[in-house]
Structure formats: C-alpha cells, structure tokens
Short mmCIF file of C-alpha atoms in Angstrom, two decimals:
data_model
loop_
_atom_site.label_atom_id
_atom_site.label_comp_id
_atom_site.label_asym_id
_atom_site.label_seq_id
_atom_site.Cartn_x
_atom_site.Cartn_y
_atom_site.Cartn_z
CA UNK A 1 34.30 121.41 18.72
CA UNK A 2 31.28 121.27 16.37
CA UNK A 3 33.17 121.47 13.04
CA UNK A 4 30.66 122.16 10.23
CA UNK A 5 27.00 122.54 11.22
CA UNK A 6 24.18 122.50 8.68
CA UNK A 7 20.55 123.40 9.35
CA UNK A 8 17.91 122.26 8.74
CA UNK A 9 18.53 118.53 8.28
CA UNK A 10 15.26 118.05 6.43
CA UNK A 11 13.00 120.46 4.56
CA UNK A 12 9.98 120.12 2.30
CA UNK A 13 9.09 123.04 0.03
CA UNK A 14 6.46 123.76 -2.54
CA UNK A 15 7.47 124.91 -6.01
CA UNK A 16 8.16 128.65 -5.99
CA UNK A 17 8.88 128.95 -2.29
CA UNK A 18 12.16 130.35 -1.05
CA UNK A 19 14.40 129.17 1.73
CA UNK A 20 17.93 129.38 3.09
CA UNK A 21 20.17 126.47 4.04
CA UNK A 22 22.52 127.49 6.82
CA UNK A 23 26.15 126.45 7.20
CA UNK A 24 28.35 127.46 10.11
CA UNK A 25 31.92 126.43 10.92
CA UNK A 26 34.12 126.94 13.95
CA UNK A 27 37.44 125.82 12.45
CA UNK A 28 38.47 129.25 11.13
CA UNK A 29 38.71 127.83 7.61
CA UNK A 30 38.88 130.40 4.83
CA UNK A 31 37.34 128.24 2.14
CA UNK A 32 33.69 127.15 2.20
CA UNK A 33 31.62 125.47 -0.46
CA UNK A 34 28.22 123.99 -1.21
CA UNK A 35 27.66 120.72 -3.06
CA UNK A 36 24.54 118.89 -4.07
CA UNK A 37 24.43 115.10 -4.17
CA UNK A 38 22.13 113.29 -6.57
CA UNK A 39 22.00 109.53 -7.29
CA UNK A 40 24.46 108.51 -9.98
CA UNK A 41 25.94 112.01 -10.26
CA UNK A 42 28.20 112.23 -7.25
CA UNK A 43 28.74 115.63 -5.66
CA UNK A 44 28.50 118.70 -7.84
CA UNK A 45 29.89 122.05 -6.74
CA UNK A 46 27.26 124.82 -6.56
CA UNK A 47 29.11 127.85 -5.16
CA UNK A 48 32.25 128.43 -3.18
CA UNK A 49 33.96 131.17 -1.22
CA UNK A 50 37.67 131.72 -0.57
CA UNK A 51 37.05 134.24 2.21
CA UNK A 52 34.64 136.79 3.63
CA UNK A 53 33.18 138.93 0.86
CA UNK A 54 34.39 136.64 -1.96
CA UNK A 55 32.18 134.09 -3.70
CA UNK A 56 32.28 132.33 -7.04
CA UNK A 57 30.23 129.90 -9.09
CA UNK A 58 30.86 126.19 -9.28
CA UNK A 59 29.56 123.60 -11.73
CA UNK A 60 25.80 124.03 -11.14
CA UNK A 61 25.10 127.54 -9.79
CA UNK A 62 21.77 128.31 -11.48
CA UNK A 63 18.87 128.79 -9.07
CA UNK A 64 21.10 129.37 -6.06
CA UNK A 65 22.56 132.46 -4.37
CA UNK A 66 25.26 132.73 -1.71
CA UNK A 67 26.94 135.41 0.36
CA UNK A 68 29.83 135.36 2.80
CA UNK A 69 29.74 138.20 5.30
CA UNK A 70 31.74 136.39 8.00
CA UNK A 71 34.37 133.67 8.06
CA UNK A 72 32.03 131.39 10.01
CA UNK A 73 28.83 131.44 7.93
CA UNK A 74 28.02 130.59 4.31
CA UNK A 75 24.26 130.39 3.67
CA UNK A 76 22.79 128.96 0.47
CA UNK A 77 19.59 130.60 -0.78
CA UNK A 78 16.97 129.17 -3.08
CA UNK A 79 14.90 132.12 -4.31
CA UNK A 80 12.20 130.15 -6.15
CA UNK A 81 12.44 126.42 -5.51
CA UNK A 82 11.92 123.94 -8.35
CA UNK A 83 11.46 120.14 -8.23
CA UNK A 84 14.86 119.80 -9.95
CA UNK A 85 16.42 121.18 -6.78
CA UNK A 86 15.29 118.17 -4.77
CA UNK A 87 18.61 116.85 -3.49
CA UNK A 88 20.91 116.39 -0.52
CA UNK A 89 23.04 119.46 0.08
CA UNK A 90 26.44 119.39 1.73
CA UNK A 91 28.48 122.29 3.04
CA UNK A 92 32.25 121.78 3.18
CA UNK A 93 35.21 123.77 4.46
CA UNK A 94 38.93 123.73 3.73
CA UNK A 95 41.79 125.42 5.50
CA UNK A 96 45.02 126.74 4.03
CA UNK A 97 46.99 123.95 5.67
CA UNK A 98 50.07 122.42 4.15
CA UNK A 99 51.15 118.82 4.16
CA UNK A 100 48.61 116.27 5.30
CA UNK A 101 45.86 118.87 5.72
CA UNK A 102 46.28 120.48 2.32
CA UNK A 103 43.10 120.61 0.20
CA UNK A 104 41.21 118.30 2.55
CA UNK A 105 37.49 119.04 2.80
CA UNK A 106 35.53 118.77 6.05
CA UNK A 107 31.85 118.13 5.43
CA UNK A 108 28.69 118.86 7.33
CA UNK A 109 26.10 116.15 7.90
CA UNK A 110 23.93 117.29 5.01
CA UNK A 111 20.50 118.84 4.44
CA UNK A 112 17.85 116.83 2.58
CA UNK A 113 15.55 119.07 0.55
CA UNK A 114 12.37 117.95 -1.21
CA UNK A 115 10.56 120.32 -3.57
CA UNK A 116 6.99 119.31 -4.43
CA UNK B 1 39.41 121.55 -16.62
CA UNK B 2 39.60 118.70 -14.19
CA UNK B 3 37.35 115.66 -14.18
CA UNK B 4 37.03 112.27 -12.53
CA UNK B 5 35.59 109.03 -13.88
CA UNK B 6 34.73 106.16 -11.57
CA UNK B 7 34.21 102.87 -13.36
CA UNK B 8 31.28 100.94 -11.95
CA UNK B 9 28.46 102.54 -9.99
CA UNK B 10 28.08 99.36 -7.92
CA UNK B 11 30.66 96.78 -6.83
CA UNK B 12 29.79 93.65 -4.88
CA UNK B 13 32.39 91.48 -3.12
CA UNK B 14 32.31 88.68 -0.58
CA UNK B 15 33.62 89.24 2.91
CA UNK B 16 37.36 88.55 2.91
CA UNK B 17 37.75 89.17 -0.83
CA UNK B 18 39.84 91.85 -2.51
CA UNK B 19 38.23 95.25 -2.95
CA UNK B 20 39.14 97.19 -6.12
CA UNK B 21 37.42 100.48 -6.93
CA UNK B 22 38.56 102.20 -10.11
CA UNK B 23 39.17 105.91 -10.67
CA UNK B 24 40.62 107.78 -13.63
CA UNK B 25 41.22 111.51 -13.63
CA UNK B 26 41.90 114.31 -16.05
CA UNK B 27 43.92 117.35 -15.05
CA UNK B 28 46.03 119.87 -16.93
CA UNK B 29 48.20 120.49 -13.87
CA UNK B 30 49.70 118.12 -11.28
CA UNK B 31 46.70 117.02 -9.26
CA UNK B 32 45.90 116.27 -5.69
CA UNK B 33 43.77 113.11 -5.61
CA UNK B 34 41.45 111.90 -2.90
CA UNK B 35 39.19 109.08 -1.88
CA UNK B 36 36.29 109.94 0.40
CA UNK B 37 33.85 107.49 1.99
CA UNK B 38 30.20 108.06 2.83
CA UNK B 39 28.40 105.75 5.23
CA UNK B 40 24.58 105.67 5.09
CA UNK B 41 22.93 108.96 6.11
CA UNK B 42 26.25 110.62 6.89
CA UNK B 43 28.50 113.22 5.34
CA UNK B 44 31.73 112.37 3.55
CA UNK B 45 35.00 111.71 5.33
CA UNK B 46 38.52 111.48 3.97
CA UNK B 47 39.85 107.98 3.36
CA UNK B 48 43.22 108.94 1.86
CA UNK B 49 44.90 111.48 -0.40
CA UNK B 50 47.80 111.80 -2.85
CA UNK B 51 49.82 115.02 -2.98
CA UNK B 52 52.85 114.15 -5.15
CA UNK B 53 54.91 112.44 -2.47
CA UNK B 54 54.79 108.62 -2.42
CA UNK B 55 52.75 107.13 -5.26
CA UNK B 56 51.34 104.42 -3.00
CA UNK B 57 49.15 106.03 -0.39
CA UNK B 58 47.82 104.29 2.70
CA UNK B 59 44.59 105.40 4.30
CA UNK B 60 42.32 104.47 7.14
CA UNK B 61 40.69 101.06 7.66
CA UNK B 62 43.31 99.20 5.60
CA UNK B 63 42.62 100.94 2.29
CA UNK B 64 45.35 102.09 -0.05
CA UNK B 65 45.57 103.67 -3.49
CA UNK B 66 48.29 103.91 -6.11
CA UNK B 67 48.85 106.98 -8.28
CA UNK B 68 49.81 106.00 -11.84
CA UNK B 69 50.53 109.08 -13.93
CA UNK B 70 50.97 107.13 -17.18
CA UNK B 71 47.49 105.65 -16.79
CA UNK B 72 45.94 108.75 -15.14
CA UNK B 73 44.54 106.38 -12.54
CA UNK B 74 44.13 106.33 -8.77
CA UNK B 75 42.47 103.01 -7.97
CA UNK B 76 41.46 102.15 -4.41
CA UNK B 77 42.18 98.69 -2.98
CA UNK B 78 41.80 96.70 0.21
CA UNK B 79 43.14 93.13 0.49
CA UNK B 80 40.24 91.74 2.54
CA UNK B 81 36.75 93.23 2.64
CA UNK B 82 34.84 93.55 5.89
CA UNK B 83 31.11 93.98 6.31
CA UNK B 84 31.73 97.42 7.79
CA UNK B 85 33.29 98.57 4.49
CA UNK B 86 29.86 98.71 2.86
CA UNK B 87 29.48 102.36 1.87
CA UNK B 88 29.71 104.71 -1.07
CA UNK B 89 33.18 105.75 -2.18
CA UNK B 90 34.03 108.92 -4.07
CA UNK B 91 37.20 109.73 -5.97
CA UNK B 92 38.03 113.45 -6.22
CA UNK B 93 40.62 115.75 -7.79
CA UNK B 94 41.84 119.26 -7.06
CA UNK B 95 44.79 121.44 -7.99
CA UNK B 96 47.65 121.76 -5.55
CA UNK B 97 46.90 124.84 -3.45
CA UNK B 98 43.55 125.25 -5.18
CA UNK B 99 40.07 125.48 -3.73
CA UNK B 100 37.87 123.61 -6.17
CA UNK B 101 37.47 119.89 -5.62
CA UNK B 102 35.71 117.90 -8.33
CA UNK B 103 34.11 114.56 -7.47
CA UNK B 104 33.37 111.45 -9.43
CA UNK B 105 29.89 109.90 -9.55
CA UNK B 106 30.67 107.47 -6.75
CA UNK B 107 30.84 103.68 -6.39
CA UNK B 108 28.61 101.89 -3.95
CA UNK B 109 30.37 98.90 -2.36
CA UNK B 110 28.30 95.94 -1.21
CA UNK B 111 29.90 93.26 0.99
CA UNK B 112 28.26 89.83 1.10
CA UNK B 113 28.59 87.53 4.09
#
C-alpha cells in the first residue's frame, strides 16, 4: 500500500520554465491538497480539492494551477516558475472518516523545487 | 478565519528533561486541533489530535497535549525528552468535518545529550 506518492523528489528549474508536480494516492480519499513549506513559515495551503472535478484556492494560490480529473491524482502546475517558488511541496490527503480518522492528513514525502 | 501561533521557533532541552511546546489557536467554530511531527527529510506524521472528547489527549512516543478553551491553547508536553525526539513539530487547526487544515510556523526541538 503506497499511500501518497509524489514525483519528482527533486527538481531544478530556470525562471520562466513550467513544470508539473505529480501526486497520486491509493487510499480512495476524497480530499487532496498541496502545501508549500518554507523556513519559519510552516506549511501554507496552496490549493485543495474535495473530489474529482472540484478544486479551490488555499492561502497562497498565485502562480499555481491544479485540476482533479480522477480521485487518485492531483497534479500541481507551475506555468512560469519564479525564484519565490523555491520551496518544498507536500501533497496531502484526507478521508471522510469519523472518530479517530476524522480530519487527519496523510502526507507524501515531499518534492524539493529550486528555481534559479 | 482560523489561525495558529506557535511560540518559539526553536526549543532546546537536555535529554531526560521536560518538553513543552506552545500552541495558541484562533477559531470562530469549535476546532479540531492537531500536532504533527516532521523528522529530517521526511513528510509530516500525526502525533495526536483533539476532537472535542477528552481535553487531555495522549499521542505516540509519550507525548500528550491539553486543550484549554479559556486560554485558546493546545500545548504539547513530554515528561522526559529522548534524543530521538529531535524534530520539527507543527500545531494545526481545522473545523470539525471541514477540509482546510491551517498550520503554525513550526517549532524545532533540539535535544542535548
């Protein structure tokens, strides 16, 4: 059982280039989200999705696009990378469980992106 | 809107000493509160959570946290620190049944031998 899989683990881009960070889950969770982690700022929510075909903006959505065509996949697209997008990106999922599983996020291992 | 404030970006304790990591939250509705831990070069994993049942919540690795509504606090404690506890700890808040989890800035715990 792989859980949440993120690819690539590392990526270096030049300013203006585009790329897609992939996130795939095999837990049949309806909710998926993308966070970025920067020193001293914790994790900030970029975009999230509550199901296939439904996405919404989080705290820091500018410069990023998402789509959710299947339950399993939630890619994050950078259309024109900027140095300010240098960060570690985490994908997370959440099921509709009750009790001990309610609202608990399961994270991927992260993708470290450097924009030169 | 919900928010989380973690007091102290770095905390250093000696092995065997008490660990206390502070977290205050703001929420207009009854919150769910969480502590997550991140070991070096890894993703985050759940340490414990509060969901309006018992106010004292026990988690993994001997950690516990107490929900105090009057103080809007959810501080994390462990009676005796171990070297393996060195990590970054994040406090987080979400609405019951909601899908947006907001994180604090994190506290890095150092444990000295």
